[in-house]
CSV table of C-alpha atoms in Angstrom, one decimal:
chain,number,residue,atom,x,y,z
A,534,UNK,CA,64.1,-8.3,-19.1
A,535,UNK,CA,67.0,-10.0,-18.2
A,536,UNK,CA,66.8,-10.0,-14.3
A,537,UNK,CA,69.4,-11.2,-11.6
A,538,UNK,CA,68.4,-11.8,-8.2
A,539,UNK,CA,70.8,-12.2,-5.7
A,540,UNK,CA,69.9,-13.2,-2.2
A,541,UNK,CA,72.8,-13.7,-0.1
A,542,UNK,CA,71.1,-16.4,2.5
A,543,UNK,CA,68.9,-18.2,-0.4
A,544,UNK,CA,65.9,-17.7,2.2
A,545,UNK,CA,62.7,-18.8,0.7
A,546,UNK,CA,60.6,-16.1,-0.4
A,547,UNK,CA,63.1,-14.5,-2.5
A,548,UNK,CA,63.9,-17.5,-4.8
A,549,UNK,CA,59.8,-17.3,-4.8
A,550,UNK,CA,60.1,-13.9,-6.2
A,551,UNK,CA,62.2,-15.6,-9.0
A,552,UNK,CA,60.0,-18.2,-10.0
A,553,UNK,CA,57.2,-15.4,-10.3
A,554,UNK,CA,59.1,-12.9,-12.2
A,555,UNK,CA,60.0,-15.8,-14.4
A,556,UNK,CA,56.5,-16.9,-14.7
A,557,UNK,CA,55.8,-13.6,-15.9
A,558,UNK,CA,57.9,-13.9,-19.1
A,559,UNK,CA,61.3,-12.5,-18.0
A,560,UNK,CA,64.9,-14.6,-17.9
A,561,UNK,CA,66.4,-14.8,-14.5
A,562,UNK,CA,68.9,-16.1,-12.7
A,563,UNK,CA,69.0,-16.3,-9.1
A,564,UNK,CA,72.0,-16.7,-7.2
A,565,UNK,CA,73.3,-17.0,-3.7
A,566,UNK,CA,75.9,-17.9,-1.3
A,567,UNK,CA,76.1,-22.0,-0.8
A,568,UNK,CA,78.7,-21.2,1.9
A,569,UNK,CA,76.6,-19.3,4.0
A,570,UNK,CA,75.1,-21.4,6.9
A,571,UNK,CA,71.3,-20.7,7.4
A,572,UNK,CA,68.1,-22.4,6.1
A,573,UNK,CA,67.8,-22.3,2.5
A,574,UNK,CA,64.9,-22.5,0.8
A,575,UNK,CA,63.8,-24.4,-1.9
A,576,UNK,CA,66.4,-23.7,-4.5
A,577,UNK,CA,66.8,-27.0,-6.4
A,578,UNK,CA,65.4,-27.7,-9.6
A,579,UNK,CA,61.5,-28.7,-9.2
A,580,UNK,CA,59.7,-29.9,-12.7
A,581,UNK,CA,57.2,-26.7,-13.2
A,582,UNK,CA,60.1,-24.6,-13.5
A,583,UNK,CA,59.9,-22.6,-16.4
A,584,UNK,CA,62.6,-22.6,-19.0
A,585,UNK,CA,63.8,-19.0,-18.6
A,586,UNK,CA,64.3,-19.5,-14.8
A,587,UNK,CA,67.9,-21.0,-12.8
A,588,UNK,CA,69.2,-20.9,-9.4
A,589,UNK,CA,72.7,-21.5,-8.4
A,590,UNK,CA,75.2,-21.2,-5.4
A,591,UNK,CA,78.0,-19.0,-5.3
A,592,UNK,CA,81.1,-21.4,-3.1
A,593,UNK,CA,83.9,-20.0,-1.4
A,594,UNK,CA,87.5,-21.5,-1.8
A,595,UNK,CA,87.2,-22.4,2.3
A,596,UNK,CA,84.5,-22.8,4.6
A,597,UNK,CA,82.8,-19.1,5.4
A,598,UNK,CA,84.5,-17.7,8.9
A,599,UNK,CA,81.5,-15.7,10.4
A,600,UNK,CA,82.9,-14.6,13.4
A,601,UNK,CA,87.0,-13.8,12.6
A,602,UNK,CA,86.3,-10.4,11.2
A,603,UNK,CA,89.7,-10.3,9.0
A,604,UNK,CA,89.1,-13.7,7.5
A,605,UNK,CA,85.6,-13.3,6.9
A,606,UNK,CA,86.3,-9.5,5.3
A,607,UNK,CA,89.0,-11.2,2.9
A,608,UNK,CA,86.0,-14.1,1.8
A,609,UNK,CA,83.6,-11.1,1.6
A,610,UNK,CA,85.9,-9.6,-0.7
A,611,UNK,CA,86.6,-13.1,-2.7
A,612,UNK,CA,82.8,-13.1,-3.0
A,613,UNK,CA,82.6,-9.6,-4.1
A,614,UNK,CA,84.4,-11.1,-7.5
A,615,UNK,CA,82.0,-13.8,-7.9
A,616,UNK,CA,79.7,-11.6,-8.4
A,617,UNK,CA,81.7,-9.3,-10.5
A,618,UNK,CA,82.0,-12.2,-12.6
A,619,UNK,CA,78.4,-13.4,-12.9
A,620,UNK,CA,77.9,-9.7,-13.7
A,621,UNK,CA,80.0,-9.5,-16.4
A,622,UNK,CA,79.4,-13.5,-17.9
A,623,UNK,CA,75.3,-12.6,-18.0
A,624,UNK,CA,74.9,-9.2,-18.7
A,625,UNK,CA,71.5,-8.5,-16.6
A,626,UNK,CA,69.0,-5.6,-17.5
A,627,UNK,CA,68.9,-5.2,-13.6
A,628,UNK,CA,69.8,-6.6,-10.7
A,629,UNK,CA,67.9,-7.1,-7.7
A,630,UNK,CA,70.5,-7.9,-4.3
A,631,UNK,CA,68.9,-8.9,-1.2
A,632,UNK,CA,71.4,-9.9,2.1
A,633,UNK,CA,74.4,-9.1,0.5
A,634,UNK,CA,77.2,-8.2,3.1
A,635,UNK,CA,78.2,-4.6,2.2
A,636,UNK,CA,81.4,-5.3,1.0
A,637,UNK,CA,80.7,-7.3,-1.9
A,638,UNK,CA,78.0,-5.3,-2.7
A,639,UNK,CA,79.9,-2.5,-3.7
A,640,UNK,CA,81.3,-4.5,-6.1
A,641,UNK,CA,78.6,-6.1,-7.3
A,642,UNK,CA,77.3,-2.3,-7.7
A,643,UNK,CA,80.5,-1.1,-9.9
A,644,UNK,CA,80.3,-4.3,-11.7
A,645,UNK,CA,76.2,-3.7,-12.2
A,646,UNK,CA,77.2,-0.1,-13.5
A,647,UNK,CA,80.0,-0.9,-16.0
A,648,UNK,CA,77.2,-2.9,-17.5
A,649,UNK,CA,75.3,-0.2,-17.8
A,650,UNK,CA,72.5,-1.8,-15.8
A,651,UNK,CA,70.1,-0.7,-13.0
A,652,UNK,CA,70.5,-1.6,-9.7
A,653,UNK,CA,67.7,-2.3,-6.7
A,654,UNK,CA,69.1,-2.3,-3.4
A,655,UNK,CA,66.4,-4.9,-1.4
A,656,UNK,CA,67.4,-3.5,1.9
A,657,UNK,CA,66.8,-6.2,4.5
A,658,UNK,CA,68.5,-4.6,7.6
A,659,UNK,CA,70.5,-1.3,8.1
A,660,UNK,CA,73.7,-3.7,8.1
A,661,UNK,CA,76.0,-0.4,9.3
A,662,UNK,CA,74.1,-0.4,12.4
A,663,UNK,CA,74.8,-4.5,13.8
A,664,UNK,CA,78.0,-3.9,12.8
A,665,UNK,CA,79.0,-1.0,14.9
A,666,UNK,CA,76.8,-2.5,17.7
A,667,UNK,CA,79.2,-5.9,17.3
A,668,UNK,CA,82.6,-4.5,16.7
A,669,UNK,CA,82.3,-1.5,19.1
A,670,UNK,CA,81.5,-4.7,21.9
A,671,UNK,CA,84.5,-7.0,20.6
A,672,UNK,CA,87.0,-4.0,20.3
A,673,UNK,CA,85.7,-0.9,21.8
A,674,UNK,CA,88.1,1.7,20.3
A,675,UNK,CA,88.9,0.7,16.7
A,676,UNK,CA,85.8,-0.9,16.4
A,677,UNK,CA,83.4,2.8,16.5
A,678,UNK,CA,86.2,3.4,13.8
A,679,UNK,CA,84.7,0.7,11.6
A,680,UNK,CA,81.1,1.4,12.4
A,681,UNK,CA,82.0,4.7,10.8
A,682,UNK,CA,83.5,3.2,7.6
A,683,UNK,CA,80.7,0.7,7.0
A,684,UNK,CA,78.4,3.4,7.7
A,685,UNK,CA,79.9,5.6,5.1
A,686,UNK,CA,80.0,2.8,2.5
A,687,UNK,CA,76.1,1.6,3.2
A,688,UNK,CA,74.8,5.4,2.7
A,689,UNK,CA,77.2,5.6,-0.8
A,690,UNK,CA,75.9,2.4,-1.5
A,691,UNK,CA,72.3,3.1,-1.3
A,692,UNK,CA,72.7,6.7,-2.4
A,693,UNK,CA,74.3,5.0,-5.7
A,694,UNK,CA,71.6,2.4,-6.5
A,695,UNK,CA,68.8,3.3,-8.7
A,696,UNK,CA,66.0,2.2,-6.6
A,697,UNK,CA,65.7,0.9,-2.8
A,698,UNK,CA,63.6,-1.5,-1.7
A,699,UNK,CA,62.9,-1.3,2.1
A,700,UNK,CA,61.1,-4.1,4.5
A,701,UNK,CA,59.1,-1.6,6.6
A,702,UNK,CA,58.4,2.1,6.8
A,703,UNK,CA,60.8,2.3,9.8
A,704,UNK,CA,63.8,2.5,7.2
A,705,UNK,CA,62.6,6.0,6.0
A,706,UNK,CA,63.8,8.3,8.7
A,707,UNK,CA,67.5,6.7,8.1
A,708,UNK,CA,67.1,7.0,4.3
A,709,UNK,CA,65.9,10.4,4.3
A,710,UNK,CA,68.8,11.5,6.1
A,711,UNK,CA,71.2,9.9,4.2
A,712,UNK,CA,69.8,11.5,1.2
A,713,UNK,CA,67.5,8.9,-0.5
A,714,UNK,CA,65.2,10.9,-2.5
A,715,UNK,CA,61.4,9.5,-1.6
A,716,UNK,CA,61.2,8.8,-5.6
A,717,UNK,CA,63.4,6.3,-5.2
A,718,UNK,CA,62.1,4.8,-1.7
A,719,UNK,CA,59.5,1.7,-1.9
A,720,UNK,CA,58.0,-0.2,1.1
A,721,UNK,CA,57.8,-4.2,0.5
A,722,UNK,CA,57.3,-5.9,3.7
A,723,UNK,CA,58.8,-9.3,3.4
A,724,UNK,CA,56.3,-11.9,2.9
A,725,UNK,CA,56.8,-15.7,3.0
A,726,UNK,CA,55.9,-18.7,0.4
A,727,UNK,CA,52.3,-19.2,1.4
A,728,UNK,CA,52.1,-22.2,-1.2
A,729,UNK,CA,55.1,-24.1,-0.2
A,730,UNK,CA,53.8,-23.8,3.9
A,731,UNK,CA,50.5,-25.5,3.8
A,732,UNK,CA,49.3,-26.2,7.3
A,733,UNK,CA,50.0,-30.1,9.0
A,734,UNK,CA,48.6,-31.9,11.6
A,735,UNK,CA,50.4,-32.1,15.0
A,736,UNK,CA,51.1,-35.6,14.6
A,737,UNK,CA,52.9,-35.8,10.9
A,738,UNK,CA,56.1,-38.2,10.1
A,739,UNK,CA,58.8,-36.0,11.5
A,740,UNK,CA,57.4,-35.2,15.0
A,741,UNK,CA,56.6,-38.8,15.1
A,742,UNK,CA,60.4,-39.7,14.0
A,743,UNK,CA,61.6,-37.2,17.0
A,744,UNK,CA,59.1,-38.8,19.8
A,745,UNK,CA,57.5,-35.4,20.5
A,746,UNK,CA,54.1,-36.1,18.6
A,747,UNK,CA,52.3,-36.1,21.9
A,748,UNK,CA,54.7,-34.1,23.9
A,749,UNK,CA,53.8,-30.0,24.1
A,750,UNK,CA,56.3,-28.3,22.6
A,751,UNK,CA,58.3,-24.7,21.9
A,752,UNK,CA,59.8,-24.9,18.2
A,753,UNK,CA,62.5,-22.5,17.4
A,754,UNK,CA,63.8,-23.1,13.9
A,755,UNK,CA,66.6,-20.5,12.3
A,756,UNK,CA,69.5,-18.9,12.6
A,757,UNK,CA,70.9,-18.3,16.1
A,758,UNK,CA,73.7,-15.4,15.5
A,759,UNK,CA,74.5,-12.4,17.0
A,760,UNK,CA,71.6,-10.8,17.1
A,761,UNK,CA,69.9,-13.7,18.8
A,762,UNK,CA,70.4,-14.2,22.5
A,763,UNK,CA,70.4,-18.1,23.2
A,764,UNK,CA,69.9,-18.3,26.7
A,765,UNK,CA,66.1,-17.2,26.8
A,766,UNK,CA,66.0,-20.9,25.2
A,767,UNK,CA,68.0,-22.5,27.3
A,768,UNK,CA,66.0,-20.2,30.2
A,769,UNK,CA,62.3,-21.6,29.0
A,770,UNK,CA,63.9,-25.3,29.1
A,771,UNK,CA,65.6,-24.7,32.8
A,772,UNK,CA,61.3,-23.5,33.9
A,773,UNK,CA,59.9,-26.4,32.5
A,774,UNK,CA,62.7,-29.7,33.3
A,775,UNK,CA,60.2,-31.3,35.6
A,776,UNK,CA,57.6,-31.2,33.8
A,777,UNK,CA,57.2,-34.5,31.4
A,778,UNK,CA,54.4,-32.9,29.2
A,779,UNK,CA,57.2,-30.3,27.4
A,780,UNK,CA,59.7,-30.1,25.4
A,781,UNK,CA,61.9,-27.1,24.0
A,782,UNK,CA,63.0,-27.7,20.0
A,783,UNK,CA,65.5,-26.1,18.5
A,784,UNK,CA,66.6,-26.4,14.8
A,785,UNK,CA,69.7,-24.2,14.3
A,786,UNK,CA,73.1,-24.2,13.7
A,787,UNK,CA,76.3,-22.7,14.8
A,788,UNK,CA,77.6,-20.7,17.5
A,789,UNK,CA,74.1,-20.2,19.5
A,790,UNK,CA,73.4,-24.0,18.6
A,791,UNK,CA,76.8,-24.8,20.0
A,792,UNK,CA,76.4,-22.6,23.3
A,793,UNK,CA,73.1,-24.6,24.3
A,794,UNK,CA,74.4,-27.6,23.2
A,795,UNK,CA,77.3,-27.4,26.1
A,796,UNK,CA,74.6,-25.9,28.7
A,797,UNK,CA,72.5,-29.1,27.7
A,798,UNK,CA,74.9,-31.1,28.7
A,799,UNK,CA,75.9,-29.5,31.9
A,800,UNK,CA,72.5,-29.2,33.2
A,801,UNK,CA,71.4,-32.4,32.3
A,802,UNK,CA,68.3,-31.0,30.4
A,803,UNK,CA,66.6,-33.8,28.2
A,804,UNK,CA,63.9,-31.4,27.4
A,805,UNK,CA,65.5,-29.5,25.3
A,806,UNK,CA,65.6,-31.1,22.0
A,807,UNK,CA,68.5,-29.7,19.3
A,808,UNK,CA,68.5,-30.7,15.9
A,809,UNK,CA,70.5,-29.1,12.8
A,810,UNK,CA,68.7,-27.1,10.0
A,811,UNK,CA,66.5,-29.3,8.1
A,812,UNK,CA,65.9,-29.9,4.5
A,813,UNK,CA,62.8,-27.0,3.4
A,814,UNK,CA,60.6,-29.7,2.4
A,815,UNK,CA,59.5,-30.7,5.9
A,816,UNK,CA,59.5,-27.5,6.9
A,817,UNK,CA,56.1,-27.3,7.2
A,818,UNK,CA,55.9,-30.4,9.5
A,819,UNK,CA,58.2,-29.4,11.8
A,820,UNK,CA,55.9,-25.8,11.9
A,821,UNK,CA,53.4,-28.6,13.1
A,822,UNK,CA,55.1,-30.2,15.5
A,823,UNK,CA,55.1,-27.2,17.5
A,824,UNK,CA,52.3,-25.6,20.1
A,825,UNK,CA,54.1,-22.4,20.2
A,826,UNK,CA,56.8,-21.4,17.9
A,827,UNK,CA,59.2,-19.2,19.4
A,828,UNK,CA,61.4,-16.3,17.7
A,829,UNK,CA,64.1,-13.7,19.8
A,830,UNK,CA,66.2,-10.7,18.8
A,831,UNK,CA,68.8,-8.4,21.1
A,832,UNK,CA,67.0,-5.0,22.1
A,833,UNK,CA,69.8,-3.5,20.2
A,834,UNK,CA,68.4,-4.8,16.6
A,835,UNK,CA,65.7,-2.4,17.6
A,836,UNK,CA,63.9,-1.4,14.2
A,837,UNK,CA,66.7,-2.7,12.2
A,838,UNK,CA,66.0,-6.2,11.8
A,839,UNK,CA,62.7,-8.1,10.9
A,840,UNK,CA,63.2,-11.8,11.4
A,841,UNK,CA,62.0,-13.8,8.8
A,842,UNK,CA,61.3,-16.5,10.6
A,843,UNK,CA,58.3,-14.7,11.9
A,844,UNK,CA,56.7,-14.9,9.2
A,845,UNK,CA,57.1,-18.2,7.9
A,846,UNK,CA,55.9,-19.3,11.3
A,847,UNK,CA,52.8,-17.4,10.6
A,848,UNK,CA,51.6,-20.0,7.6
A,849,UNK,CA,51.9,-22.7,10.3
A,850,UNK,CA,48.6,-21.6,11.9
A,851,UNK,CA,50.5,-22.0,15.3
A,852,UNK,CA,50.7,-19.0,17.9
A,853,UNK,CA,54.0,-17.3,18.5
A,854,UNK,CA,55.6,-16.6,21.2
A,855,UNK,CA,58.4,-13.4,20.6
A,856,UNK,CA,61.2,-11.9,22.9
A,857,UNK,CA,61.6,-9.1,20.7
A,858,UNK,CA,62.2,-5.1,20.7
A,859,UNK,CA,58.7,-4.3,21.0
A,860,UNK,CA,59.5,-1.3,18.1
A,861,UNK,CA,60.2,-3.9,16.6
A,862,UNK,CA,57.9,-4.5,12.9
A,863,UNK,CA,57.7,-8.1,14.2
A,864,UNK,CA,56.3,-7.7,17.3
A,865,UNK,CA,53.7,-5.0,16.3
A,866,UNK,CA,52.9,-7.5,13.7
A,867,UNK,CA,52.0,-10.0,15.6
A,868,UNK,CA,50.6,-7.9,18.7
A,869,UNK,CA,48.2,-5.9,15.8
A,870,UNK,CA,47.0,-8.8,14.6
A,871,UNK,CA,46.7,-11.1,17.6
A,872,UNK,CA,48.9,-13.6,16.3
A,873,UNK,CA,51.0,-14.1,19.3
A,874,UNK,CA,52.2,-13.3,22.3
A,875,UNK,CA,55.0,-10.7,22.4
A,876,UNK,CA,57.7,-9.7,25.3
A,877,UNK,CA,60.5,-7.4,25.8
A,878,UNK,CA,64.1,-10.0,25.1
A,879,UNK,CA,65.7,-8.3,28.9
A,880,UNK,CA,62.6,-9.8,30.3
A,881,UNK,CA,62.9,-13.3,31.2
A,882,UNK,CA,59.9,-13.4,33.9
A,883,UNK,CA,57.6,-12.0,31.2
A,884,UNK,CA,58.8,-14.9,28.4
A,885,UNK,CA,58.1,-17.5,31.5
A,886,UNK,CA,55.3,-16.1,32.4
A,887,UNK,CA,53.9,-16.1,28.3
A,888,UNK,CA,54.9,-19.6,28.1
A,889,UNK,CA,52.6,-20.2,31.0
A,890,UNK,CA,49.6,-18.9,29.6
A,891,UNK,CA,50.3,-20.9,26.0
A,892,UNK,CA,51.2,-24.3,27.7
A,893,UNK,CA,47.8,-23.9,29.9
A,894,UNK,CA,45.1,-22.1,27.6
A,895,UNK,CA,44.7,-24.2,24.6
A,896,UNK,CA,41.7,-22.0,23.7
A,897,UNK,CA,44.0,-19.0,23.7
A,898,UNK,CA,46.7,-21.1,21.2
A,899,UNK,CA,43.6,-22.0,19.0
A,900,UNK,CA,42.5,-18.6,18.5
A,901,UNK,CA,46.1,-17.0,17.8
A,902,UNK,CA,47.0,-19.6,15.3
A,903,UNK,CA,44.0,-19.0,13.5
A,904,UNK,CA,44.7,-15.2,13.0
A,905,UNK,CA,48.3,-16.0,12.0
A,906,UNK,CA,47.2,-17.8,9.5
A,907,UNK,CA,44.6,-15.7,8.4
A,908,UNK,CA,46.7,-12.8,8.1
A,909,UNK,CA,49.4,-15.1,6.2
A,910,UNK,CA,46.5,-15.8,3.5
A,911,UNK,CA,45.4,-12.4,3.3
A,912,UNK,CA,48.9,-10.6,2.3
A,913,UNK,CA,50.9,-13.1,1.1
A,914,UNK,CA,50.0,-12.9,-2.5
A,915,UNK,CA,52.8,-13.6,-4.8
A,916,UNK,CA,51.5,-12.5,-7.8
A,917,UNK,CA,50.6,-9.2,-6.3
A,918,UNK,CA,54.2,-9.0,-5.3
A,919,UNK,CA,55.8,-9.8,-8.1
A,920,UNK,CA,53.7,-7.7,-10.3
A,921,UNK,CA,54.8,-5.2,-7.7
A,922,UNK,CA,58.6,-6.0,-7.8
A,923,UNK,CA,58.5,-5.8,-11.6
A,924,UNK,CA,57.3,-2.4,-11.9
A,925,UNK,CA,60.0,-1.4,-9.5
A,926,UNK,CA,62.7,-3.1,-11.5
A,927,UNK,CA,61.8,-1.7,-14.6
A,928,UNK,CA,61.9,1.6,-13.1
């Protein structure tokens, strides 16, 4: 087959899914948004690549507006004919669209279906959801007006697509209601690259290079956005200013970034360490560099959102500390399998308190970090994945 992946965020593990398809004897092209700011993974050229594989970045004309809702819906719709066009200049078997904002997805759908070609749905989030959350927030009376017309769209959307690929079992009650027949529901939970994560020493290159190689330190590396509720950072720095042995480091960008960057400097805080998203490569170093890696989502993401991050931090054989909807897939992950410690986001004593325990019990840190990378070794089998993923596409 000819098979086009499209992951909006050009996060890790699906451009991993590419390779692996494409190891398996099928063409395909995998695209995503260079204009979108959040960690990419390793999309460049690397020399095993087979023949029958590419990756490239889809550019806006300006820089991508996030957060001004009628600029970003008129880039969202310049997008949207990217992908009409890669659509209609490649002529896929199938398509496979992971993150894609839902406006351009519908035309990448219509475009997918002149074509005559299927269409998987990797559903990643209920997107409908965060955005009435947001809008209804920002402007409380039109705004339940657009939850209601991206909720319509998402539901045609997924209705129309030939398969849908969900990231946890939570999805199904919303899917079956919206009219999803089961045939057409599959469960992948998201996974991350197991082989490009290997486990570091504490003191490697880049803790050394950022004079924290002996310090004890929280590491938060990812996106900070709307979901994400900056201030429990800037909360767990504030608890531990006086003491010398800690440090709080951050690897973000954007508004949240900004936000602590201006509380840093009003509170005088040189604990807490902020630094702007880093090439994948060293990735797995600055996993390392941490004692606890930390990871936070807004009660109202509720089942809806899984963050990634989670479980790349799992490779790093590190325990995790999570202020996180306790619904949430993440934290029953991570409380199942004794990876971490896990505690509502509203409850600041209780991510204090966690820290506590983590910076004082290095035979409780041991033991969690083992288990997360255990469980990272045991189910984060590409080739079992991608043998799954290609019976899906094929259908």
């Amino acid at each position: 087959m000819h098979i086009l992946v499209h992951d909006y965020s050009g996060h890790p593990f699906q451009v991993q899914l590419s390779r692996a398809l494409a190891d398996r004897g099928h063409q395909v092209t995998h695209l995503y948004s260079a204009s979108f700011q959040t960690p990419k993974g390793p999309l460049q050229p690397r020399p095993d690549d087979p023949p029958n594989f590419a990756a490239r970045g889809l550019s806006l004309r300006r820089p991508f507006s996030k957060h001004r809702y009628l600029v970003r819906l008129r880039q969202e719709l310049e997008y949207g004919g990217y992908l009409r066009q890669e659509v209609a200049r490649l002529r896929p078997d199938v398509v496979l669209s992971s993150n894609t904002p839902l406006n351009p997805q519908a035309t990448f759908l219509r475009a997918t279906r002149r074509r005559r070609a299927r269409f998987v749905f990797w559903l990643q989030d209920i997107y409908s959801t965060a955005i009435t959350s947001h809008m209804r927030r920002t402007v409380p009376i039109v705004g339940t007006e657009i939850g209601r017309y991206y909720r319509r769209l998402e539901r045609s959307l997924l209705q129309r697509s030939d398969a849908v690929v969900a990231i946890t079992e939570d999805f199904s009650t919303i899917l079956d209601s919206w009219g999803i027949e089961r045939t057409r529901q599959h469960v992948v939970h998201n996974w991350a690259p197991l082989e490009d994560l290997p486990v570091h020493p504490k003191r490697n290159a880049w803790a050394r290079s950022q004079g924290i190689e002996s310090t004890f330190n929280f590491v938060y590396s990812g996106t900070l956005g709307l979901k994400h509720n900056p201030d429990l950072l800037l909360q767990l720095a504030l608890r531990f200013r006086n003491d010398p042995r800690v440090r709080v480091v951050v690897v973000s960008e954007g508004l949240g970034a900004s936000w602590l960057e201006e509380r840093k400097e009003q509170e005088g805080l040189d604990n807490l360490l902020l630094l702007g998203f880093q090439p994948f490569e060293i990735l797995p170093q600055i996993l390392a560099s941490a004692d606890a890696l930390l990871a936070i989502l807004e009660p109202d993401a509720g089942v809806f959102s899984v963050p990634s991050k989670v479980l790349t931090y799992l490779c790093a054989q590190r325990p995790l500390l999570l202020a996180v909807p306790p619904q949430n897939l993440a934290a029953r992950l991570v409380t199942d399998h004794r990876a971490g410690l896990t505690v509502p986001p509203d409850d600041v004593p209780s991510l204090l308190n966690a820290a506590e325990r983590l910076l004082s019990d290095p035979e409780v840190r041991n033991r969690l970090g083992f288990n997360a990378r255990a469980y990272a070794e045991k189910r984060f089998d590409i080739d079992r994945l991608a043998r799954r993923f290609e019976r899906i596409l094929t259908g």
